[in-house]
Amino acid sequence: MSSHPSTVSRSVVVDPSDEIRILHVDDDVNQSEFLQYFLPEMDEAFKIDSLSDPCQVFEKMESERYDCVVTDYQMPKMNGIELAEKIRESFDLPIIIYTGQGSEEVAEAAFSAGIDDYLRKEMDPSHYQVLAKRIRNVVEKKRVDTLYRTVIEQTRDALLIFVDNKAVYANEALLDLLGIEDMSGFGADPFHFFMEGDRERAAERLKQVLTHGYTPGFFRYRLKRNDGQTIHVDVSTSPVTYNGKKGIICFARDVTENVRLEEEKKETQLRLQSLVGLAPDGICTVDLTGTVTSVNAAFITLTGFEEGEIVGKNLLMLPTLRKTDFREHLRLFRHILKGQMPPPFQIVYQRKDGTTGWAEIHGCFIDIQGKKEILAVVREISDRKMREQEKEEYNKHLETMVTQRKHELIDTERLIAEGLMSQLCDELNEPLTDLNELICSLKDNPGTFDKILPAIEEQVDASLDLIQEITSRVGDTPLALEKINVDSLLQKALKECEVPESISVDVSHKMVADVILDPDKMKRVLTKLISNAVDAMPGGGNIHVSTELREDGLMLTVNDTGTGIKPALMKNIFKPFYTTKKDGIGLGLVYCKKAVEEHGGSISVESNEGMGTSVSIKIPMLTLTTSIDYPYLKAHDYLEV
């Protein structure tokens, strides 16, 4: 009999048109002819070969395929049962004893030997219909069993059959799952593969199946393989009849990788939830119907609304969105539904307390349990927006000032030109008048030429010197940078200045390296500052000049103990043509400021009336160590209007 569950075979249908090949063995030739004639009449699928000598059966079966053997019992050389036993040693197919010499003893011996069916011969032709039916039954049963075995062995799911709490059958998939070679690996206790805690659950589940006869579905258990590795399996159980006994068939599926992925997914979700919960930016998710599905704590803090006031509401109807922006938000959402996620954009949002703020929205599509949703990161940018607005206002103000400055500079240049012409006229008027008088005198008295000529030359030289002085102080010449020693430059400037004996000059310097400067312009600056100090001390005093090379640059200072400058006049000292000297033209300090700024430096003046004045020049280290062009410095940049 079959060793497989009968409940499964009843559900399999075999095509009755499939050919059934039968090998008939009988030493009675008449019986062979009868079967050759009647059986195909009863079942068109039958194809019959006949042999009279049982010893020829094995050679025949080696060369041909048969579905069933029908053999007589009483034959020379060997009987039917002996033949069946020898066939079973090499072939697995159903065998029917069909004999006229039968008895109860023969039938019992046949079934004990594993014969599939036993039938006595009868003379009535209708008897062949019974034989045909018996043949088809055993063949179809064998085919079902073979199909069942193939399915069981080749299925990817592991299969195990329990009978009386013992494992009686396992397919290859189950043996591989547990890491054992054969059924002996189960030992006396098939539950020893279950982990502690799951062992009792599994035993109780099998007991329920046997007692109540129902299938409880899939349950997950932890098993320890033969090599010690822990695996997770999903097991379904069903009642089954196995060799006439009640049993349980178990289907097991290895889900270890799924469990690992699920645990990783849970861990990732927990990590993501933590990140979302702790994120400083507001985060919300929206499904494709426009319904808000979740918000984080930062979103609630940002807007002031509770979670229940946001989640479950339609995005476009949220109280955080201004009604005046409804059309724009609707337009954006329509684009998103078409799969067109916009780049980051800014909106004005409304807080629960009625105030408004600026937010920057970053959106993307995400997949949540197989459903597509929109994730929006809401970043508060009110402070940034305020700074941008302030910057924009400042830029506008700056543009206005620059425009105004341009106009002022144009006006200033015009005034400079007019002032320069006026100054030239005033300054040249006296020497030219004297020169004109000398020429008239020479015309009246030609004999005085030798006497008058030196005076004429003196007036011409004075006029030329005046013109050169003015043009040198307003001219726009580029820097001629070269490496120089500042202390040496200072000594040259002192030599060009006329310092009376009533004024003492002290020099202190802390220079350790040469620097890069325009020597002519810086010497003129020093000469002018020392001359101003001399002019401020008509009754005598002291001039102290210091030079120092610091980490941030060069410091030049000229101090005097003169009359000082009145506070009301300090604001005008760098304005062109402003002077308090009787013979001055008001361009000396203007030139100094211009020359210093061309070097990237700055000049400042501190003065106490009646105590003296201090002029400080600072030139940054970058200028001192590199040859830098300053193309943005124009001729009029030295002017302060």
XYZ file of C-alpha atoms in Angstrom:
641
model
C 0.000 0.000 0.000
C 1.075 3.600 -0.472
C 3.035 5.281 2.325
C 1.747 8.743 1.482
C -1.229 10.663 2.872
C -4.467 9.504 1.221
C -6.194 12.836 1.665
C -3.924 14.458 -0.878
C -4.413 11.803 -3.574
C -8.188 12.182 -3.532
C -7.876 15.749 -4.757
C -5.773 14.837 -7.836
C -7.534 14.073 -11.139
C -5.782 11.839 -13.720
C -6.616 12.245 -17.399
C -8.499 8.998 -18.402
C -7.301 9.313 -22.014
C -3.657 8.773 -21.025
C -2.294 5.498 -22.413
C -1.959 2.622 -19.925
C 0.577 -0.017 -20.921
C -0.012 -3.462 -19.391
C 2.305 -6.481 -19.298
C 0.262 -9.725 -18.997
C 2.118 -12.854 -17.808
C 0.287 -16.229 -18.124
C 1.391 -19.645 -19.360
C -2.153 -20.159 -20.724
C -2.111 -18.737 -24.272
C -5.919 -18.665 -24.406
C -6.078 -16.367 -21.413
C -3.592 -14.027 -23.097
C -5.735 -13.924 -26.230
C -8.878 -13.238 -24.199
C -7.211 -10.272 -22.425
C -5.779 -8.981 -25.716
C -9.303 -8.956 -27.129
C -11.626 -7.928 -24.275
C -9.619 -5.405 -22.234
C -9.158 -2.816 -25.052
C -12.897 -3.145 -25.642
C -13.505 -2.149 -22.041
C -10.910 0.713 -21.980
C -9.461 2.219 -25.134
C -6.426 3.517 -23.214
C -5.131 -0.018 -22.603
C -2.144 -1.292 -24.623
C -1.311 -4.933 -23.762
C 1.819 -7.050 -24.236
C 1.707 -10.748 -23.272
C 4.390 -13.209 -22.122
C 3.983 -16.911 -21.272
C 7.367 -17.353 -19.613
C 7.828 -15.391 -16.361
C 11.606 -15.516 -16.811
C 11.296 -13.254 -19.871
C 9.538 -10.515 -17.868
C 12.700 -8.760 -16.666
C 14.279 -8.502 -20.111
C 10.993 -7.154 -21.451
C 10.664 -4.577 -18.697
C 14.237 -3.418 -19.259
C 13.404 -2.462 -22.844
C 9.800 -1.292 -22.465
C 7.890 0.958 -20.069
C 4.812 -0.458 -18.366
C 2.230 0.995 -16.016
C 0.966 -2.309 -14.581
C 1.762 -6.041 -14.473
C -1.110 -8.563 -14.494
C 0.194 -12.042 -13.695
C -1.210 -15.518 -13.177
C -0.415 -17.228 -9.893
C 0.265 -20.837 -10.876
C 3.035 -20.906 -13.543
C 6.060 -23.107 -14.251
C 9.491 -21.987 -12.971
C 7.962 -19.442 -10.501
C 4.531 -18.457 -9.260
C 2.957 -14.995 -9.461
C 3.907 -13.958 -5.930
C 7.552 -14.920 -6.484
C 7.519 -13.031 -9.780
C 6.020 -9.957 -8.065
C 8.708 -9.980 -5.375
C 11.492 -10.106 -7.975
C 9.857 -7.316 -10.009
C 9.654 -5.108 -6.899
C 13.392 -5.472 -6.392
C 14.012 -3.416 -9.557
C 10.772 -1.747 -10.547
C 8.114 0.276 -8.742
C 4.748 -0.293 -10.443
C 1.387 -1.839 -9.458
C 0.988 -5.626 -9.737
C -2.303 -7.563 -9.884
C -2.569 -11.332 -9.288
C -5.158 -12.656 -11.779
C -5.544 -16.381 -11.268
C -7.926 -19.286 -11.621
C -6.160 -21.329 -8.898
C -6.786 -18.864 -6.110
C -7.769 -19.383 -2.521
C -8.026 -17.360 0.650
C -4.524 -18.462 1.570
C -3.146 -17.300 -1.790
C -4.933 -13.946 -1.498
C -3.558 -13.391 2.015
C -0.040 -14.268 0.877
C -0.356 -11.910 -2.098
C -1.400 -8.932 -0.012
C 1.271 -9.702 2.566
C 3.848 -9.566 -0.241
C 2.631 -6.075 -1.206
C 0.518 -7.043 -4.229
C -1.765 -4.129 -5.173
C -4.839 -6.247 -6.059
C -6.023 -9.836 -6.327
C -8.743 -11.134 -8.680
C -9.938 -14.617 -9.620
C -10.547 -15.511 -13.257
C -14.122 -16.075 -14.446
C -15.537 -17.232 -17.786
C -18.209 -14.521 -18.071
C -16.962 -11.864 -20.557
C -18.446 -9.131 -18.321
C -15.809 -10.111 -15.822
C -13.225 -8.349 -17.981
C -14.992 -5.063 -17.214
C -14.242 -5.646 -13.528
C -10.604 -6.415 -14.334
C -10.299 -3.307 -16.493
C -11.649 -1.157 -13.670
C -9.235 -2.739 -11.171
C -6.308 -2.105 -13.512
C -7.250 1.554 -14.019
C -7.689 2.087 -10.276
C -4.250 0.769 -9.318
C -2.555 2.615 -12.209
C -4.231 5.914 -11.412
C -3.433 5.505 -7.734
C 0.201 4.833 -8.578
C 0.319 7.842 -10.880
C -1.198 10.031 -8.186
C 1.293 8.722 -5.633
C 4.180 9.366 -8.032
C 2.911 12.844 -8.792
C 2.416 13.511 -5.122
C 5.925 12.335 -4.265
C 7.399 14.495 -7.040
C 5.520 17.550 -5.828
C 6.478 16.921 -2.230
C 10.144 16.351 -2.986
C 10.496 19.274 -5.361
C 8.496 21.843 -3.421
C 10.515 24.683 -1.943
C 8.572 24.467 1.303
C 9.740 21.994 3.887
C 7.262 19.213 4.714
C 7.026 16.979 7.768
C 4.459 14.373 8.825
C 3.862 13.586 12.498
C 2.176 10.393 13.690
C 1.909 9.660 17.417
C 4.250 12.613 18.130
C 6.935 11.072 15.949
C 8.351 12.355 12.679
C 7.578 9.666 10.085
C 8.278 11.525 6.836
C 10.290 14.590 5.824
C 11.131 15.856 2.358
C 14.575 17.003 1.264
C 13.679 20.655 1.829
C 12.993 19.979 5.505
C 16.178 17.956 5.951
C 18.163 20.821 4.412
C 16.318 23.327 6.589
C 17.312 21.489 9.777
C 20.783 20.550 8.547
C 20.297 16.770 8.912
C 20.896 13.996 6.379
C 17.946 11.667 7.019
C 15.069 10.884 9.365
C 17.410 9.538 12.030
C 18.406 13.118 12.725
C 15.080 13.702 14.511
C 15.917 11.236 17.269
C 13.347 10.247 19.846
C 12.075 13.812 20.362
C 11.269 15.669 17.109
C 10.587 18.847 19.131
C 14.199 19.226 20.248
C 14.793 21.488 17.231
C 12.406 24.092 18.686
C 13.859 26.860 20.854
C 12.872 27.125 24.499
C 9.417 28.663 24.768
C 8.455 27.764 21.194
C 8.681 24.019 21.911
C 5.646 24.075 24.210
C 3.671 26.260 21.795
C 4.343 23.880 18.897
C 3.343 20.779 20.891
C 0.135 22.467 22.035
C -0.671 23.497 18.462
C -0.302 19.914 17.171
C -2.490 18.677 19.992
C -5.246 21.118 18.996
C -5.087 19.947 15.382
C -5.464 16.301 16.383
C -8.201 17.043 18.904
C -10.332 19.526 16.994
C -9.370 18.625 13.433
C -8.883 22.156 12.142
C -6.044 24.075 10.590
C -5.010 27.022 12.789
C -3.092 28.848 10.036
C 0.564 29.920 9.986
C 2.553 30.307 13.190
C 6.116 31.496 13.574
C 8.684 29.518 15.543
C 12.392 29.673 16.266
C 14.379 26.545 15.453
C 17.970 25.602 16.167
C 19.580 23.824 13.227
C 21.853 20.849 13.681
C 24.844 23.205 13.229
C 23.613 25.474 16.051
C 22.319 28.274 13.828
C 19.015 29.837 14.880
C 16.401 30.199 12.143
C 12.824 31.465 11.975
C 10.099 29.437 10.242
C 6.419 29.919 9.485
C 4.536 26.631 9.970
C 1.039 25.604 8.899
C -0.498 22.333 10.131
C -3.346 20.170 8.830
C -4.785 16.782 9.848
C -3.934 13.877 7.521
C -4.356 10.106 7.351
C -1.040 8.322 6.997
C -1.007 4.538 6.540
C -4.405 4.361 8.158
C -3.426 6.428 11.177
C -4.277 9.976 12.165
C -1.359 12.282 11.640
C -0.421 15.895 11.061
C 1.217 17.295 7.967
C 3.312 20.412 8.565
C 4.498 22.844 5.924
C 7.431 24.984 7.061
C 8.892 28.002 5.285
C 12.233 29.567 6.187
C 11.561 33.236 6.935
C 14.871 34.019 8.654
C 15.819 36.576 6.022
C 12.336 38.112 6.174
C 12.596 38.373 9.961
C 15.999 40.027 9.632
C 14.639 42.492 7.081
C 11.584 43.172 9.257
C 13.801 43.827 12.268
C 16.007 46.117 10.191
C 12.886 47.829 8.891
C 11.567 48.302 12.432
C 14.945 49.586 13.559
C 15.076 51.943 10.587
C 11.525 53.106 11.273
C 12.346 53.714 14.944
C 15.490 55.580 13.948
C 13.535 57.559 11.376
C 10.821 58.330 13.916
C 13.489 59.523 16.343
C 15.127 61.659 13.672
C 11.795 63.085 12.580
C 10.747 63.654 16.173
C 14.000 65.395 17.071
C 14.415 67.246 13.777
C 14.582 71.032 14.250
C 12.559 71.543 11.062
C 8.844 70.911 10.841
C 7.957 67.722 8.952
C 4.566 66.570 7.698
C 3.328 63.860 5.343
C 0.374 64.221 2.991
C -1.350 61.499 0.953
C -2.335 61.984 -2.675
C -5.870 63.009 -1.692
C -4.394 66.003 0.097
C -4.983 64.679 3.628
C -2.270 65.289 6.229
C -1.229 61.909 7.672
C 1.429 62.924 10.209
C 3.369 65.854 11.691
C 6.376 65.982 13.995
C 6.860 67.919 17.224
C 8.767 70.724 15.493
C 5.818 71.337 13.152
C 3.499 71.684 16.152
C 5.943 74.052 17.868
C 6.377 76.022 14.659
C 2.673 76.616 14.049
C 1.272 76.446 17.578
C -1.524 74.093 16.450
C -2.097 70.731 18.140
C -1.630 67.485 16.215
C -5.387 66.859 16.183
C -5.941 70.221 14.522
C -3.634 69.270 11.628
C -3.612 65.486 11.069
C -6.603 64.225 9.100
C -7.340 67.651 7.649
C -7.092 68.571 3.989
C -3.810 70.273 3.192
C -5.418 73.192 1.388
C -7.775 73.867 4.316
C -5.135 73.921 7.048
C -5.373 76.898 9.421
C -1.629 77.411 8.965
C -2.142 78.550 5.358
C -3.422 82.011 4.553
C -6.654 82.110 2.568
C -5.180 84.781 0.338
C -2.615 82.228 -0.903
C -5.190 79.490 -1.633
C -4.961 79.704 -5.432
C -1.167 79.487 -5.395
C -1.188 76.491 -3.032
C -3.822 74.775 -5.189
C -1.684 75.324 -8.284
C 1.367 73.805 -6.582
C -0.606 70.780 -5.359
C -1.949 70.119 -8.866
C 1.608 70.061 -10.199
C 2.616 67.643 -7.435
C -0.259 65.278 -8.292
C 1.072 65.215 -11.859
C 4.423 64.031 -10.495
C 6.042 67.453 -10.876
C 7.609 68.110 -7.473
C 8.544 71.816 -7.403
C 11.961 73.011 -6.228
C 12.173 74.471 -2.696
C 9.770 77.390 -2.381
C 8.851 79.960 0.257
C 5.456 80.705 1.768
C 3.978 82.912 4.434
C 2.348 80.734 7.112
C -0.013 81.659 9.915
C 0.512 80.687 13.545
C -2.266 79.855 15.955
C -1.697 83.110 17.864
C -2.463 85.075 14.690
C 1.104 86.049 13.863
C 2.708 85.126 10.569
C 6.118 83.848 9.581
C 8.135 82.821 6.584
C 8.864 79.154 5.821
C 10.867 77.359 3.149
C 9.301 74.108 1.901
C 11.337 71.145 0.622
C 9.186 68.316 -0.780
C 9.707 64.782 -2.075
C 7.711 61.613 -2.749
C 8.007 58.715 -0.289
C 6.574 55.195 -0.091
C 4.764 54.290 3.131
C 3.600 50.659 3.251
C 3.171 50.576 -0.503
C 1.339 53.894 -0.674
C 2.814 56.965 -2.287
C 2.801 60.071 -0.111
C 4.359 63.529 -0.075
C 6.897 64.447 2.606
C 7.330 68.160 3.258
C 10.144 69.642 5.350
C 9.120 73.062 6.668
C 12.058 75.276 7.635
C 11.440 78.484 9.598
C 13.197 81.341 7.779
C 11.539 84.415 9.274
C 14.839 85.695 10.695
C 16.630 85.006 7.430
C 13.840 86.690 5.498
C 14.042 89.705 7.782
C 17.804 89.920 7.232
C 17.274 89.603 3.482
C 14.734 92.419 3.574
C 17.079 94.535 5.675
C 19.875 93.778 3.243
C 17.650 94.664 0.315
C 16.653 97.930 1.955
C 20.298 98.623 2.766
C 21.302 97.904 -0.832
C 18.610 100.245 -2.086
C 19.791 102.884 0.360
C 23.380 102.238 -0.706
C 22.439 102.553 -4.366
C 20.766 105.854 -3.561
C 23.853 107.031 -1.707
C 26.132 105.902 -4.548
C 23.984 107.735 -7.065
C 23.981 110.801 -4.850
C 27.741 110.432 -4.372
C 28.259 110.321 -8.128
C 26.365 113.534 -8.577
C 28.246 115.109 -5.691
C 31.571 113.974 -7.141
C 30.671 115.441 -10.510
C 29.725 118.689 -8.805
C 32.899 118.510 -6.737
C 35.085 118.000 -9.775
C 33.449 121.002 -11.355
C 34.003 122.993 -8.174
C 37.610 121.803 -8.019
C 38.198 122.980 -11.545
C 36.536 126.301 -10.806
C 38.336 126.617 -7.466
C 41.658 125.713 -9.011
C 41.249 128.341 -11.707
C 40.217 130.880 -9.102
C 43.159 129.941 -6.899
C 45.566 130.152 -9.828
C 44.190 133.545 -10.726
C 44.554 134.800 -7.171
C 48.005 133.326 -6.673
C 49.366 134.411 -10.078
C 47.832 137.874 -9.948
C 50.560 139.365 -7.727
C 53.683 138.009 -9.561
C 52.150 138.766 -12.952
C 51.274 142.306 -11.859
C 54.855 142.831 -10.636
C 56.128 141.342 -13.874
C 53.953 143.700 -15.913
C 55.261 146.729 -13.967
C 58.860 145.628 -14.530
C 58.249 145.268 -18.272
C 56.652 148.745 -18.439
C 59.628 150.191 -16.544
C 61.975 148.479 -18.957
C 60.129 150.005 -21.907
C 60.459 153.489 -20.388
C 64.103 152.996 -19.417
C 65.771 150.461 -21.756
C 69.123 151.218 -20.192
C 68.038 149.548 -16.920
C 67.729 146.080 -18.569
C 70.583 144.469 -16.667
C 69.172 145.773 -13.398
C 65.530 144.741 -14.061
C 66.170 141.281 -15.671
C 66.933 139.426 -12.386
C 63.658 140.729 -10.924
C 61.725 139.556 -14.007
C 63.288 136.076 -13.779
C 62.420 135.897 -10.087
C 58.720 136.625 -10.753
C 58.575 134.082 -13.615
C 60.162 131.389 -11.402
C 57.702 132.160 -8.616
C 54.758 131.731 -11.021
C 56.090 128.404 -12.366
C 56.691 127.081 -8.843
C 53.132 127.972 -7.891
C 51.675 126.164 -10.907
C 53.784 123.046 -10.203
C 52.769 123.051 -6.532
C 49.061 123.104 -7.350
C 49.172 120.531 -10.155
C 51.300 118.114 -8.132
C 48.730 118.070 -5.331
C 45.729 117.318 -7.504
C 47.358 115.190 -10.191
C 46.342 111.533 -10.613
C 49.536 109.521 -11.056
C 49.753 105.744 -10.503
C 51.761 104.263 -7.637
C 55.405 103.514 -8.401
C 55.953 100.782 -5.811
C 59.395 99.616 -4.775
C 61.088 98.080 -1.746
C 62.381 100.821 0.569
C 63.596 101.461 4.102
C 61.122 103.706 5.915
C 63.719 105.138 8.310
C 65.886 106.204 5.363
C 62.822 107.726 3.703
C 62.063 109.676 6.892
C 65.575 111.120 7.032
C 65.235 112.352 3.436
C 61.955 114.066 4.288
C 63.495 115.783 7.324
C 66.349 117.129 5.195
C 63.876 118.802 2.807
C 62.076 120.560 5.647
C 63.343 123.879 7.030
C 63.216 123.348 10.788
C 64.231 126.396 12.871
C 66.584 125.988 15.810
C 63.745 126.747 18.217
C 62.131 123.401 17.308
C 63.652 120.082 18.316
C 62.985 116.877 16.336
C 62.964 113.399 17.930
C 62.783 110.202 15.864
C 61.993 106.710 17.207
C 61.657 103.659 15.020
C 61.002 99.943 15.387
C 61.624 98.724 11.865
C 63.019 95.261 11.206
C 62.347 94.875 7.489
C 62.006 96.773 4.240
C 58.521 97.445 2.876
C 56.935 98.083 -0.514
C 55.766 101.700 -0.993
C 55.813 104.568 -3.480
C 58.849 106.461 -2.095
C 58.125 109.804 -3.813
C 54.531 110.034 -2.653
C 55.236 108.853 0.890
C 58.220 111.232 1.208
C 55.978 114.124 0.111
C 53.407 113.014 2.730
C 56.026 113.032 5.495
C 57.447 116.361 4.305
C 53.990 117.953 4.357
C 53.157 116.626 7.840
C 56.507 117.802 9.288
C 56.098 121.220 7.607
C 52.609 121.567 9.082
C 54.025 120.731 12.518
C 56.722 123.403 12.081
C 54.099 125.982 11.011
C 52.020 125.153 14.123
C 54.916 126.139 16.465
C 56.005 129.704 15.537
C 57.407 130.149 19.039
C 59.282 126.847 19.034
C 58.505 123.390 20.411
C 59.094 119.719 19.776
C 58.313 117.337 16.904
C 58.305 113.608 17.583
C 58.226 111.220 14.600
C 57.837 107.461 15.175
C 57.748 104.452 12.853
C 56.742 100.939 13.883
C 56.202 97.710 11.891
C 53.470 95.690 13.585
C 51.830 92.365 12.694
C 48.900 94.209 11.122
C 50.954 96.808 9.244
C 53.100 99.952 9.313
C 52.376 102.824 11.746
C 53.760 106.352 11.092
C 53.077 109.089 13.661
C 53.968 112.803 13.649
C 53.357 114.623 16.980
C 53.888 118.323 17.674
C 53.490 120.587 20.697
C 52.029 123.445 18.708
C 48.860 125.510 18.899
C 46.562 122.643 17.953
C 43.375 122.784 15.889
C 40.066 124.145 17.088
C 37.369 121.420 17.387
C 35.059 123.326 15.035
C 37.695 123.170 12.288
C 38.565 119.459 12.611
C 35.782 118.287 10.279
C 37.081 120.409 7.406
C 40.799 119.639 7.481
C 40.629 117.092 4.637
C 38.375 119.204 2.413
C 40.029 120.626 -0.715
C 40.930 124.369 -0.687
C 40.197 124.629 3.028
C 43.093 126.314 4.838
C 43.778 128.485 7.891
C 47.160 129.648 6.597
C 47.538 133.061 5.018
C 49.557 131.741 2.073
C 48.070 128.215 1.943
C 45.954 126.757 -0.868
C 44.189 123.988 1.137
C 45.477 120.932 -0.771
C 48.281 119.645 1.489
C 46.308 117.293 3.753
C 44.061 116.387 0.825
C 47.113 115.083 -1.007
C 48.331 113.216 2.104
C 44.987 111.464 2.525
C 44.839 110.558 -1.161
C 48.394 109.138 -1.226
C 47.883 107.056 1.938
C 44.566 105.630 0.706
C 46.183 104.719 -2.614
C 48.420 102.434 -0.530
C 45.309 100.875 1.023
C 45.927 102.706 4.294
C 44.237 105.304 6.462
C 45.160 108.642 8.051
C 43.725 110.153 11.239
C 44.257 113.395 13.156
C 43.897 114.065 16.889
C 44.378 117.567 18.247
C 44.007 119.476 21.511
C 43.857 123.214 21.145
C 46.872 124.800 22.837
C 48.586 121.446 23.406
C 49.441 120.084 19.988
C 48.426 117.725 17.175
C 49.086 114.060 16.380
C 48.769 112.657 12.831
C 48.761 108.835 12.474
C 49.150 106.830 9.270
C 48.432 103.093 9.069
C 49.261 100.993 6.007
C 48.149 97.303 6.132
C 50.660 94.457 5.891
C 49.194 93.149 2.595
C 50.159 96.391 0.890
C 53.632 96.346 2.424
C 54.526 92.836 1.213
C 52.886 92.616 -2.219
C 52.830 94.831 -5.236
C 49.140 95.614 -5.587
C 47.461 97.758 -8.165
C 44.491 99.840 -7.025
C 42.622 100.539 -10.272
C 39.439 101.471 -8.430
C 41.081 104.576 -6.899
C 40.214 107.525 -9.114
C 41.647 111.000 -9.114
C 38.748 112.374 -7.122
C 38.669 109.576 -4.470
C 40.724 111.699 -2.077
C 37.895 114.204 -1.804
C 35.417 114.202 1.054
C 32.264 116.135 0.302
